Amino acid sequence: MSRTPEGPGSVPDTLSPAVTERHALPVGRTASELRDYRAAFQAARPAMALIDREGLVVSANHSLACLFGTEPAQLHDRDTADLVELNADARSLHAYREVLAGRRARFRCTRRLKHPDGRSLWAEVTLTPMADSSSVLLLVSDISNRRELQARLRHLRMHDPVTRLPNRTLFFERLTSALENSTYDTGGTGRIGLCYLDLDGFKAVNDTLGHPVGDRLLTAVAARLSRCADQYDHAGSGGHLVARLGGDEFALLVEDSTGTEQLADLAQAVLTALQQPFDLAGRRLSVSASIGVVERAAAGTTATGLMQAADTTLFWAKEDGRARWTLFDTERNANRMTRQALSSTLRPAVERGEFTLEYQPLVDLEGGRVRGVEALVRWEHPQFGMLAPNRFISIAEEDGSIVQLGRWVLRTACRQARQWQTEHPDAPPLFVSVNVAVRQVWDSDLVADVAAILDETGLAPELLQLELTESAVMGSAGRPLQALQALSDMGVHIAIDDFGTGYSNLAYLSRLPVSVLKLDGSFVRGFRYDEGAHPNPADEMIVEAMVQLAHRLGLTVTAECVETSGQAARLRRIGCDTGQGWLYSRAVAPERIAEMIEASALRV
């Protein structure tokens, strides 16, 4: 757009009286005052121009001309939108036109402008309609220094001062942007990958050598991580971001990942690089790292979800032995989530009565009579259905709810055993065997609990057997040993469960108050004659030796996992006392045990 000049050579470099009257300068002033206004306009330090309602420059001052490296006259009739890049986006152009049309009081924006010498500058552009005039005032402020300072401050705010790597804030900003913009439509893979790592044993470096050495180590680690990222950025896109998230935690973000193989190669390269010794100020340090690796489609993935998966996988890497990388596993994570769900509801479940007991018979191998039962707890979970002990006992031991649950199991089992006894007075009474976790010994007064429950239920102490695992019993000293001795003195039988799988230190058997050994099922499974299997003679020799030793120490022996009559015959031949397993019965409800008691009474 241009305007026909008033005549040859009439383009003003200052405000003429005619322009003054037509536009912004006050009306009714003397010629001297008008000259003063014109002089003030030209001498003003702010870069200014008057533009008409068509967006053309009417007059510009020297400051604005200097900003563009020209003379004021050269700006006359220039299109303002082109001059200050208001055409760069539709939103700004629309607001600018609203000001020209008198429908908006002010518009301000920031633009990056080109100087004729090639350099660029950042400018703040303001457009304001003049009162009582058809002109609009254009103000252009050079804010390049301010922008540069803001950029430096942002860099400091977004980067770690020790390693100079992007920090957590910048990492999450970049991650969020990558997830929002990653798409197949722009030629990308639409996938994203993350290696999340921390250094194994870094705290020891800080504690023993001091934080200055620790900081130098972090800087050296950052340099190796950056080299790995550059080396494995095959596309050369700079899409591999290395960041320090805090402490000794680092992250390598891979935008447009090509799959798990790419991430696995990168993780292995990082492990190899970090395993090389570091020479720092005359010290040679060796460290390793544990890495959690996650790779997935960006669509539907959130920054929080990706980091949670990475954190979980890093935990697995440490749990699996450290100095390794571990890939996120959906099934393993599902098990973890289920475990967390069970952990959060286990303690209230005891109070809500969601647990029940089933009982598995312990049968006399010589006569075939049911001598006792083992109480096995089940969780009737409202979401996951009936759960066996292996799904929740370890959780209960970790969070301490095993004490509350164990007390309930003990009371319920003793009450049931006493009920069978009173309902079948003519049958020999059954003993009930209850599993006890070692934490029950440490975190509660087990002796007092047992005494109170026996007194409450009326069950004789000799009809109660407590089972502890071999690893829990062997090496017992102090309070555990005192508790076991007190229970034995009370008349309660103590059994070592899964014997042969733990320490197997036979010397302890002579001084522990143990009355029963329960042989682990792995020994019994080697006794199978059926299905064309050839039994291993060594299995029978080992079991026979343990049975003979137990008998000489005055202990009885129960064989677990008896599934065939052939196994039962061999166990009976070598002198095993009782058997337990599917040959006789699975764990069943109390009513089925009552039927077995009646049948056993008829055979007596």
Coordinates of C-alpha atoms in Angstrom, one line a residue:
M1 CA 0.0 0.0 0.0
S2 CA 1.3 3.5 -0.8
R3 CA 0.0 7.0 -0.9
T4 CA 0.4 9.6 -3.7
P5 CA 2.9 12.3 -2.5
E6 CA 1.7 15.9 -2.4
G7 CA 4.3 16.8 -4.9
P8 CA 7.8 16.2 -6.1
G9 CA 10.2 16.2 -3.2
S10 CA 7.4 16.7 -0.7
V11 CA 8.2 13.6 1.5
P12 CA 8.8 15.3 4.9
D13 CA 11.6 14.3 7.2
T14 CA 10.0 16.4 9.9
L15 CA 6.5 17.2 10.8
S16 CA 5.1 19.9 8.5
P17 CA 2.4 22.3 9.7
A18 CA -0.1 20.6 7.4
V19 CA 0.7 17.2 8.9
T20 CA 0.5 18.6 12.4
E21 CA -2.9 20.0 11.8
R22 CA -4.1 16.8 10.2
H23 CA -2.7 14.5 12.8
A24 CA -1.5 14.5 16.3
L25 CA -0.1 17.8 17.3
P26 CA -2.4 20.2 19.3
V27 CA -4.7 22.5 17.5
G28 CA -4.8 26.2 18.2
R29 CA -1.1 26.5 19.1
T30 CA 1.2 29.2 18.0
A31 CA 3.8 28.5 15.3
S32 CA 6.5 28.7 18.0
E33 CA 4.7 26.0 20.0
L34 CA 4.2 23.8 17.0
R35 CA 7.9 24.0 16.2
D36 CA 8.6 23.0 19.8
Y37 CA 6.4 20.0 19.4
R38 CA 8.1 19.0 16.2
A39 CA 11.5 19.4 17.7
A40 CA 10.5 17.3 20.8
F41 CA 9.1 14.6 18.6
Q42 CA 12.3 14.4 16.6
A43 CA 14.6 14.6 19.6
A44 CA 12.7 12.1 21.8
R45 CA 14.7 9.0 22.7
P46 CA 11.8 6.6 22.3
A47 CA 11.5 5.4 18.8
M48 CA 8.2 6.7 17.5
A49 CA 6.1 7.3 14.4
L50 CA 2.7 8.6 13.6
I51 CA 0.7 6.3 11.2
D52 CA -2.6 6.9 9.6
R53 CA -5.7 4.7 9.7
E54 CA -4.5 2.9 6.6
G55 CA -1.4 1.8 8.5
L56 CA 1.1 4.0 6.6
V57 CA 3.8 6.0 8.3
V58 CA 3.1 9.7 8.3
S59 CA 6.2 10.8 10.1
A60 CA 8.9 9.0 12.0
N61 CA 11.5 10.4 14.5
H62 CA 15.2 10.0 14.4
S63 CA 15.3 7.3 17.1
L64 CA 13.0 5.0 15.0
A65 CA 15.0 5.7 11.9
C66 CA 18.3 4.8 13.7
L67 CA 16.7 1.6 14.9
F68 CA 16.2 0.6 11.3
G69 CA 19.5 2.0 10.1
T70 CA 18.0 4.7 7.9
E71 CA 16.7 8.3 7.8
P72 CA 13.3 9.5 8.9
A73 CA 12.3 10.5 5.4
Q74 CA 12.9 6.9 4.2
L75 CA 10.2 5.6 6.5
H76 CA 7.5 7.9 5.2
D77 CA 4.6 6.0 3.7
R78 CA 6.1 2.7 4.7
D79 CA 3.5 0.0 5.6
T80 CA 3.7 -0.4 9.4
A81 CA 2.7 -4.1 9.3
D82 CA 5.6 -4.8 7.0
L83 CA 8.0 -2.5 8.9
V84 CA 7.6 -4.2 12.3
E85 CA 6.6 -7.7 11.2
L86 CA 3.0 -7.6 12.3
N87 CA 2.2 -9.9 9.4
A88 CA 4.1 -12.7 11.2
D89 CA 0.9 -14.2 12.7
A90 CA -2.8 -13.8 12.1
R91 CA -3.6 -13.0 15.8
S92 CA -1.3 -10.0 15.9
L93 CA -2.4 -8.7 12.5
H94 CA -6.0 -8.9 13.5
A95 CA -5.3 -6.9 16.8
Y96 CA -3.4 -4.3 14.8
R97 CA -6.2 -3.8 12.4
E98 CA -8.6 -3.4 15.3
V99 CA -6.5 -0.5 16.6
L100 CA -6.5 1.2 13.2
A101 CA -10.3 0.8 13.0
G102 CA -10.7 2.4 16.4
R103 CA -12.2 -0.7 17.9
R104 CA -9.3 -1.4 20.3
A105 CA -7.5 1.1 22.6
R106 CA -4.0 -0.5 22.5
F107 CA -2.0 -3.3 21.1
R108 CA 1.4 -4.5 22.3
C109 CA 3.6 -7.4 21.1
T110 CA 7.2 -8.5 20.8
R111 CA 8.9 -8.9 17.5
R112 CA 12.3 -10.0 16.3
L113 CA 13.3 -7.4 13.6
K114 CA 16.1 -7.4 11.1
H115 CA 18.6 -4.5 10.9
P116 CA 19.9 -3.6 7.5
D117 CA 23.4 -4.7 8.6
G118 CA 22.2 -8.3 9.1
R119 CA 21.9 -8.3 12.8
S120 CA 18.6 -8.9 14.6
L121 CA 17.0 -7.2 17.5
W122 CA 14.1 -7.8 19.8
A123 CA 11.6 -5.0 19.9
E124 CA 8.5 -4.3 21.9
V125 CA 5.9 -2.8 19.6
T126 CA 3.0 -0.6 20.9
L127 CA 0.2 0.9 18.9
T128 CA -2.1 3.5 20.6
P129 CA -4.7 5.7 18.9
M130 CA -4.2 9.4 19.5
A131 CA -6.9 11.3 21.3
D132 CA -8.8 13.8 19.1
S133 CA -6.9 12.7 16.1
S134 CA -7.1 10.3 13.2
S135 CA -3.5 9.1 13.8
V136 CA -2.1 6.2 15.7
L137 CA 1.1 6.4 17.7
L138 CA 3.7 3.7 17.0
L139 CA 6.3 3.1 19.7
V140 CA 9.2 0.6 19.1
S141 CA 11.4 -0.2 22.1
D142 CA 14.7 -2.2 21.7
I143 CA 14.5 -4.9 24.3
S144 CA 17.4 -7.0 23.0
N145 CA 19.5 -6.5 26.2
R146 CA 16.5 -7.4 28.3
R147 CA 15.8 -10.5 26.2
E148 CA 19.4 -11.6 26.4
L149 CA 19.4 -11.2 30.2
Q150 CA 16.2 -13.2 30.4
A151 CA 17.7 -15.9 28.2
R152 CA 20.8 -16.1 30.5
L153 CA 18.6 -16.2 33.5
R154 CA 16.4 -18.9 32.0
H155 CA 19.5 -20.9 31.1
L156 CA 20.7 -20.7 34.7
R157 CA 17.2 -21.7 35.9
M158 CA 17.0 -24.6 33.5
H159 CA 20.5 -26.0 33.8
D160 CA 22.3 -27.8 36.6
P161 CA 25.1 -25.7 38.0
V162 CA 27.5 -28.7 38.6
T163 CA 27.2 -30.6 35.3
R164 CA 25.8 -27.9 33.1
L165 CA 23.2 -30.4 31.9
P166 CA 19.5 -29.5 31.6
N167 CA 17.9 -29.9 35.0
R168 CA 14.7 -31.4 36.1
T169 CA 12.6 -28.4 35.1
L170 CA 13.9 -28.3 31.5
F171 CA 13.8 -32.1 31.2
F172 CA 10.0 -32.2 32.1
E173 CA 9.4 -29.2 29.8
R174 CA 11.1 -31.0 26.9
L175 CA 9.4 -34.3 27.8
T176 CA 6.0 -32.7 27.9
S177 CA 6.6 -31.0 24.6
A178 CA 7.9 -34.2 23.0
L179 CA 4.8 -36.1 24.1
E180 CA 2.5 -33.4 22.7
N181 CA 4.2 -33.0 19.4
S182 CA 5.4 -36.6 18.6
T183 CA 3.4 -37.8 15.7
Y184 CA 3.7 -40.0 12.6
D185 CA 2.3 -37.1 10.5
T186 CA 5.5 -35.0 10.8
G187 CA 7.7 -37.9 9.7
G188 CA 8.5 -39.1 13.2
T189 CA 8.1 -42.5 14.7
G190 CA 5.5 -41.4 17.2
R191 CA 7.4 -43.2 20.0
I192 CA 9.4 -42.1 22.9
G193 CA 12.1 -43.7 25.0
L194 CA 13.7 -43.0 28.4
C195 CA 16.8 -44.3 30.2
Y196 CA 16.5 -43.4 33.9
L197 CA 19.6 -44.1 35.9
D198 CA 21.4 -43.5 39.2
L199 CA 24.9 -44.3 40.3
D200 CA 25.5 -47.2 42.6
G201 CA 27.4 -46.3 45.7
F202 CA 27.6 -42.5 44.9
K203 CA 26.7 -41.7 48.5
A204 CA 29.8 -43.5 49.7
V205 CA 32.0 -41.2 47.5
N206 CA 30.4 -38.1 48.9
D207 CA 30.7 -39.4 52.5
T208 CA 34.3 -40.6 52.3
L209 CA 35.9 -38.2 49.8
G210 CA 33.7 -35.1 50.2
H211 CA 31.3 -33.2 48.0
P212 CA 33.9 -31.5 45.8
V213 CA 35.1 -34.9 44.6
G214 CA 31.5 -36.0 44.3
D215 CA 30.7 -33.0 42.1
R216 CA 33.7 -33.7 39.9
L217 CA 32.6 -37.3 39.5
L218 CA 29.1 -36.1 38.5
T219 CA 30.6 -33.8 35.9
A220 CA 32.7 -36.6 34.5
V221 CA 29.6 -38.9 34.4
A222 CA 27.6 -36.2 32.6
A223 CA 30.3 -35.9 29.9
R224 CA 30.3 -39.6 29.3
L225 CA 26.5 -39.7 29.1
S226 CA 26.5 -36.8 26.6
R227 CA 29.0 -38.7 24.4
C228 CA 26.9 -41.8 24.5
A229 CA 23.8 -39.8 23.6
D230 CA 25.6 -38.2 20.6
Q231 CA 27.1 -41.5 19.5
Y232 CA 23.7 -43.2 19.4
D233 CA 21.8 -40.3 17.9
H234 CA 22.0 -42.0 14.5
A235 CA 19.6 -39.5 12.9
G236 CA 21.7 -36.6 14.0
S237 CA 18.6 -34.8 15.1
G238 CA 19.7 -33.8 18.5
G239 CA 16.7 -35.6 19.9
H240 CA 18.6 -37.3 22.7
L241 CA 18.4 -35.1 25.8
V242 CA 20.7 -35.8 28.7
A243 CA 19.6 -34.3 32.0
R244 CA 20.5 -34.4 35.6
L245 CA 17.3 -34.8 37.6
G246 CA 19.0 -34.3 41.0
G247 CA 21.5 -36.0 43.3
D248 CA 23.1 -38.9 41.3
E249 CA 20.0 -39.3 39.1
F250 CA 20.2 -38.8 35.3
A251 CA 17.9 -39.3 32.4
L252 CA 18.4 -39.8 28.7
L253 CA 15.3 -38.9 26.7
V254 CA 15.1 -40.3 23.2
E255 CA 12.5 -38.6 21.0
D256 CA 11.2 -40.5 17.9
S257 CA 12.5 -43.8 19.3
T258 CA 12.8 -46.6 16.8
G259 CA 12.1 -49.3 19.4
T260 CA 13.3 -51.2 22.5
E261 CA 16.4 -52.4 20.6
Q262 CA 17.6 -48.8 20.2
L263 CA 17.1 -48.1 23.9
A264 CA 18.7 -51.3 25.0
D265 CA 21.8 -50.5 22.9
L266 CA 22.0 -47.0 24.4
A267 CA 21.6 -48.4 28.0
Q268 CA 24.3 -51.0 27.4
A269 CA 26.6 -48.3 26.0
V270 CA 26.0 -46.1 29.1
L271 CA 26.8 -49.1 31.4
T272 CA 30.0 -49.8 29.5
A273 CA 31.1 -46.2 29.5
L274 CA 30.5 -45.7 33.2
Q275 CA 32.3 -48.9 34.2
Q276 CA 35.6 -47.4 33.0
P277 CA 37.5 -45.9 35.9
F278 CA 37.4 -42.1 36.5
D279 CA 40.7 -40.3 37.2
L280 CA 39.8 -37.3 39.3
A281 CA 42.4 -35.1 40.9
G282 CA 44.9 -37.9 41.4
R283 CA 42.2 -40.4 42.5
R284 CA 40.9 -43.3 40.5
L285 CA 37.3 -44.0 41.2
S286 CA 35.1 -46.8 39.8
V287 CA 31.3 -46.6 39.9
S288 CA 28.5 -48.4 38.2
A289 CA 24.9 -47.5 37.4
S290 CA 21.5 -49.1 37.5
I291 CA 19.2 -48.1 34.6
G292 CA 15.5 -48.4 34.1
V293 CA 14.5 -48.4 30.4
V294 CA 11.1 -47.5 29.1
E295 CA 10.0 -47.3 25.4
R296 CA 6.4 -46.8 24.2
A297 CA 4.1 -44.9 21.9
A298 CA 3.9 -41.3 22.7
A299 CA 0.1 -41.2 22.1
G300 CA -1.7 -41.7 25.3
T301 CA 1.5 -41.4 27.4
T302 CA 1.8 -38.7 30.0
A303 CA 5.0 -37.4 31.5
T304 CA 3.9 -38.6 35.0
G305 CA 3.1 -42.0 33.7
L306 CA 6.4 -42.4 31.8
M307 CA 8.4 -41.3 34.8
Q308 CA 6.5 -43.6 37.1
A309 CA 7.3 -46.5 34.8
A310 CA 10.9 -45.5 34.6
D311 CA 11.2 -45.2 38.4
T312 CA 9.6 -48.7 38.8
T313 CA 12.0 -50.2 36.3
L314 CA 15.0 -48.5 37.9
F315 CA 13.9 -50.1 41.2
W316 CA 13.8 -53.5 39.5
A317 CA 17.3 -53.0 38.1
K318 CA 18.6 -52.4 41.7
E319 CA 16.5 -55.2 43.1
D320 CA 17.9 -57.6 40.4
G321 CA 21.5 -56.9 41.5
R322 CA 22.5 -53.4 40.4
A323 CA 25.1 -52.5 37.7
R324 CA 22.6 -53.5 35.0
W325 CA 19.8 -52.2 32.9
T326 CA 16.2 -53.5 33.1
L327 CA 13.5 -53.0 30.5
F328 CA 10.0 -52.2 31.6
D329 CA 7.8 -55.3 31.8
T330 CA 4.0 -54.9 31.6
E331 CA 3.3 -58.2 33.4
R332 CA 5.8 -57.6 36.1
N333 CA 4.4 -54.1 36.6
A334 CA 0.9 -55.6 36.8
N335 CA 2.1 -57.9 39.6
R336 CA 3.6 -55.0 41.3
M337 CA 0.4 -53.0 41.1
T338 CA -1.6 -56.0 42.4
R339 CA 0.9 -56.3 45.2
Q340 CA 0.4 -52.7 46.1
A341 CA -3.3 -53.1 46.0
L342 CA -3.1 -56.1 48.3
S343 CA -0.8 -54.3 50.6
S344 CA -3.1 -51.3 51.0
T345 CA -6.1 -53.4 51.8
L346 CA -4.6 -56.3 53.8
R347 CA -4.8 -54.8 57.3
P348 CA -8.4 -53.7 56.9
A349 CA -9.3 -57.1 55.4
V350 CA -8.4 -58.8 58.7
E351 CA -10.8 -56.4 60.5
R352 CA -13.5 -57.0 57.8
G353 CA -13.2 -60.8 58.2
E354 CA -12.2 -61.5 54.6
F355 CA -9.9 -64.4 55.7
T356 CA -10.8 -68.0 56.1
L357 CA -8.9 -71.2 57.0
E358 CA -8.7 -74.5 55.2
Y359 CA -7.0 -77.6 56.7
Q360 CA -4.8 -80.2 55.1
P361 CA -4.6 -83.6 56.9
L362 CA -1.3 -85.0 58.2
V363 CA -1.6 -88.8 57.9
D364 CA 0.1 -91.5 59.8
L365 CA 2.1 -93.4 57.2
E366 CA 2.0 -96.7 59.0
G367 CA -1.7 -96.9 59.9
G368 CA -3.2 -94.4 57.5
R369 CA -5.1 -92.5 60.3
V370 CA -5.4 -88.7 60.3
R371 CA -3.2 -87.5 63.1
G372 CA -3.5 -83.8 62.7
V373 CA -4.1 -81.0 60.2
E374 CA -2.2 -78.0 59.0
A375 CA -4.2 -74.7 59.0
L376 CA -3.8 -72.8 55.7
V377 CA -5.1 -69.3 55.5
R378 CA -7.0 -68.0 52.4
W379 CA -8.0 -64.5 51.5
E380 CA -11.5 -64.1 50.0
H381 CA -10.5 -60.8 48.2
P382 CA -13.5 -58.9 46.9
Q383 CA -11.6 -57.9 43.7
F384 CA -9.1 -60.7 43.1
G385 CA -11.1 -63.7 44.4
M386 CA -9.7 -66.5 46.6
L387 CA -6.0 -65.9 47.2
A388 CA -3.5 -68.5 48.4
P389 CA -1.0 -67.6 51.2
N390 CA 1.9 -67.2 48.7
R391 CA 0.1 -64.1 47.3
F392 CA -0.1 -62.1 50.5
I393 CA 1.9 -63.6 53.4
S394 CA 5.2 -61.9 52.3
I395 CA 3.3 -58.6 52.1
A396 CA 1.9 -59.1 55.6
E397 CA 5.5 -59.8 56.9
E398 CA 6.8 -56.7 55.2
D399 CA 4.2 -54.3 56.6
G400 CA 3.8 -55.9 60.0
S401 CA 0.2 -57.0 59.6
I402 CA 1.3 -60.6 59.9
V403 CA 1.1 -60.1 63.7
Q404 CA -2.6 -59.3 63.5
L405 CA -3.3 -61.9 60.9
G406 CA -1.2 -64.5 62.6
R407 CA -3.1 -64.0 65.9
W408 CA -6.4 -64.4 64.1
V409 CA -5.2 -67.6 62.4
L410 CA -3.9 -69.0 65.7
R411 CA -7.2 -68.3 67.5
T412 CA -9.4 -69.6 64.7
A413 CA -7.4 -72.8 64.2
C414 CA -7.3 -73.6 68.0
R415 CA -11.0 -72.9 68.3
Q416 CA -11.7 -75.2 65.4
A417 CA -9.5 -78.0 66.7
R418 CA -11.3 -77.8 70.1
Q419 CA -14.7 -77.9 68.3
W420 CA -13.7 -81.1 66.5
Q421 CA -12.7 -82.6 69.8
T422 CA -16.0 -81.8 71.5
E423 CA -18.1 -82.9 68.5
H424 CA -16.2 -86.2 68.2
P425 CA -15.4 -87.3 71.7
D426 CA -14.9 -90.9 70.8
A427 CA -12.2 -90.2 68.1
P428 CA -8.6 -89.5 69.0
P429 CA -8.1 -85.7 69.1
L430 CA -6.3 -84.1 66.2
F431 CA -3.5 -81.7 66.7
V432 CA -3.5 -78.5 64.6
S433 CA -0.4 -77.1 63.0
V434 CA -0.1 -73.3 62.5
N435 CA 2.5 -71.5 60.6
V436 CA 4.3 -68.7 62.5
A437 CA 6.4 -66.0 60.9
V438 CA 9.6 -64.9 62.6
R439 CA 8.3 -61.4 62.8
Q440 CA 5.5 -62.6 65.0
V441 CA 8.2 -63.6 67.5
W442 CA 10.0 -60.2 67.3
D443 CA 7.0 -57.8 67.0
S444 CA 4.6 -59.4 69.5
D445 CA 4.6 -61.5 72.7
L446 CA 4.0 -64.8 71.0
V447 CA 4.2 -66.8 74.2
A448 CA 1.6 -64.6 75.9
D449 CA -0.6 -64.8 72.8
V450 CA -0.5 -68.6 72.6
A451 CA -1.1 -69.0 76.3
A452 CA -4.1 -66.6 76.2
I453 CA -5.6 -68.3 73.1
L454 CA -5.2 -71.8 74.5
D455 CA -6.9 -70.7 77.7
E456 CA -9.7 -69.0 75.7
T457 CA -10.4 -71.9 73.5
G458 CA -9.7 -74.7 76.0
L459 CA -7.3 -76.6 73.6
A460 CA -4.6 -78.6 75.3
P461 CA -1.1 -77.3 74.5
E462 CA 0.1 -80.7 73.2
L463 CA -2.6 -80.4 70.4
L464 CA -1.0 -77.3 69.0
Q465 CA 2.0 -77.4 66.7
L466 CA 3.7 -74.2 65.6
E467 CA 5.7 -74.3 62.3
L468 CA 8.6 -72.0 61.6
T469 CA 10.7 -72.1 58.5
E470 CA 14.2 -73.5 58.7
S471 CA 15.8 -70.2 57.9
A472 CA 13.9 -68.5 60.7
V473 CA 14.7 -71.1 63.3
M474 CA 18.4 -71.9 62.5
G475 CA 20.7 -69.5 64.2
S476 CA 18.0 -68.3 66.7
A477 CA 19.3 -66.6 69.7
G478 CA 18.1 -64.2 72.3
R479 CA 14.4 -63.5 72.2
P480 CA 13.4 -66.0 69.5
L481 CA 15.2 -68.8 71.2
Q482 CA 13.7 -67.9 74.6
A483 CA 10.2 -67.7 73.0
L484 CA 10.6 -71.2 71.4
Q485 CA 11.8 -72.6 74.7
A486 CA 9.0 -71.1 76.7
L487 CA 6.4 -72.5 74.2
S488 CA 8.0 -75.9 74.3
D489 CA 8.0 -75.9 78.1
M490 CA 4.3 -75.0 77.9
G491 CA 3.8 -78.3 76.0
V492 CA 3.4 -76.8 72.5
H493 CA 5.2 -78.7 69.7
I494 CA 7.7 -76.8 67.5
A495 CA 8.1 -77.9 63.9
I496 CA 10.7 -76.9 61.4
D497 CA 9.0 -76.4 58.0
D498 CA 10.6 -77.0 54.6
F499 CA 13.6 -78.7 56.3
G500 CA 16.5 -79.2 53.9
T501 CA 16.1 -76.0 51.9
G502 CA 17.8 -73.5 54.2
Y503 CA 20.8 -73.6 56.4
S504 CA 20.5 -77.4 57.1
N505 CA 22.9 -76.9 60.0
L506 CA 22.2 -80.2 61.9
A507 CA 24.2 -79.0 64.9
Y508 CA 21.3 -76.6 65.8
L509 CA 18.9 -79.5 66.2
S510 CA 20.6 -80.7 69.4
R511 CA 19.9 -77.4 71.2
L512 CA 16.7 -76.1 69.8
P513 CA 13.4 -77.0 71.4
V514 CA 12.1 -78.7 68.2
S515 CA 10.0 -81.8 68.1
V516 CA 9.1 -82.2 64.4
L517 CA 11.0 -81.9 61.1
K518 CA 8.9 -81.4 58.0
L519 CA 10.9 -82.5 54.9
D520 CA 10.6 -80.2 52.0
G521 CA 8.6 -81.5 49.0
S522 CA 11.6 -81.3 46.7
F523 CA 13.0 -84.4 48.4
V524 CA 9.7 -86.3 48.1
R525 CA 9.2 -85.5 44.4
G526 CA 12.4 -87.4 43.7
F527 CA 10.7 -90.6 44.9
R528 CA 8.3 -90.9 42.0
Y529 CA 8.1 -94.4 40.4
D530 CA 5.3 -93.6 37.9
E531 CA 5.4 -92.1 34.4
G532 CA 8.5 -94.2 33.6
A533 CA 10.7 -92.1 35.8
H534 CA 13.8 -93.7 37.4
P535 CA 14.2 -92.6 41.0
N536 CA 17.5 -91.3 42.1
P537 CA 19.0 -93.5 44.8
A538 CA 20.7 -90.5 46.3
D539 CA 17.3 -88.9 47.2
E540 CA 16.3 -91.9 49.2
M541 CA 19.7 -92.1 50.9
I542 CA 19.5 -88.4 51.9
V543 CA 16.0 -88.7 53.2
E544 CA 16.7 -91.9 55.1
A545 CA 19.8 -90.3 56.7
M546 CA 17.7 -87.3 57.9
V547 CA 14.9 -89.5 59.2
Q548 CA 17.4 -91.7 61.2
L549 CA 19.1 -88.6 62.6
A550 CA 15.8 -87.0 63.6
H551 CA 14.7 -90.2 65.3
R552 CA 17.9 -90.5 67.3
L553 CA 17.3 -86.9 68.4
G554 CA 13.8 -87.8 69.5
L555 CA 12.1 -85.9 66.7
T556 CA 9.3 -87.1 64.4
V557 CA 9.4 -86.5 60.7
T558 CA 6.6 -85.4 58.3
A559 CA 7.0 -85.6 54.6
E560 CA 5.4 -82.8 52.5
C561 CA 4.0 -83.1 48.9
V562 CA 3.2 -86.8 49.0
E563 CA 1.3 -87.3 45.7
T564 CA 1.5 -91.0 44.9
S565 CA 1.2 -94.3 46.7
G566 CA 4.7 -95.2 45.6
Q567 CA 6.1 -92.2 47.3
A568 CA 4.2 -93.1 50.4
A569 CA 5.4 -96.7 50.4
R570 CA 9.1 -95.6 50.1
L571 CA 8.7 -93.0 52.9
R572 CA 7.0 -95.6 55.1
R573 CA 9.9 -98.1 54.4
I574 CA 12.6 -95.6 55.5
G575 CA 10.7 -94.8 58.7
C576 CA 9.0 -91.4 58.0
D577 CA 6.3 -90.9 60.5
T578 CA 3.6 -88.8 58.8
G579 CA 2.8 -87.6 55.3
Q580 CA 1.0 -84.6 53.9
G581 CA -0.1 -84.1 50.3
W582 CA -2.6 -84.6 47.6
L583 CA -2.5 -88.3 47.9
Y584 CA -4.5 -87.9 51.1
S585 CA -6.3 -84.7 50.5
R586 CA -5.9 -81.1 49.4
A587 CA -6.6 -78.3 51.9
V588 CA -10.3 -78.5 52.6
A589 CA -13.1 -76.8 54.6
P590 CA -13.5 -77.8 58.3
E591 CA -16.6 -79.9 57.4
R592 CA -14.6 -82.2 55.3
I593 CA -12.1 -82.8 58.2
A594 CA -15.0 -83.7 60.4
E595 CA -16.0 -86.4 57.9
M596 CA -12.5 -87.7 58.0
I597 CA -12.5 -87.8 61.7
E598 CA -15.7 -89.9 61.7
A599 CA -14.3 -92.3 59.1
S600 CA -11.1 -92.6 61.1
A601 CA -13.1 -93.3 64.3
L602 CA -15.0 -96.1 62.5
R603 CA -11.7 -97.8 61.6
V604 CA -10.4 -97.7 65.2

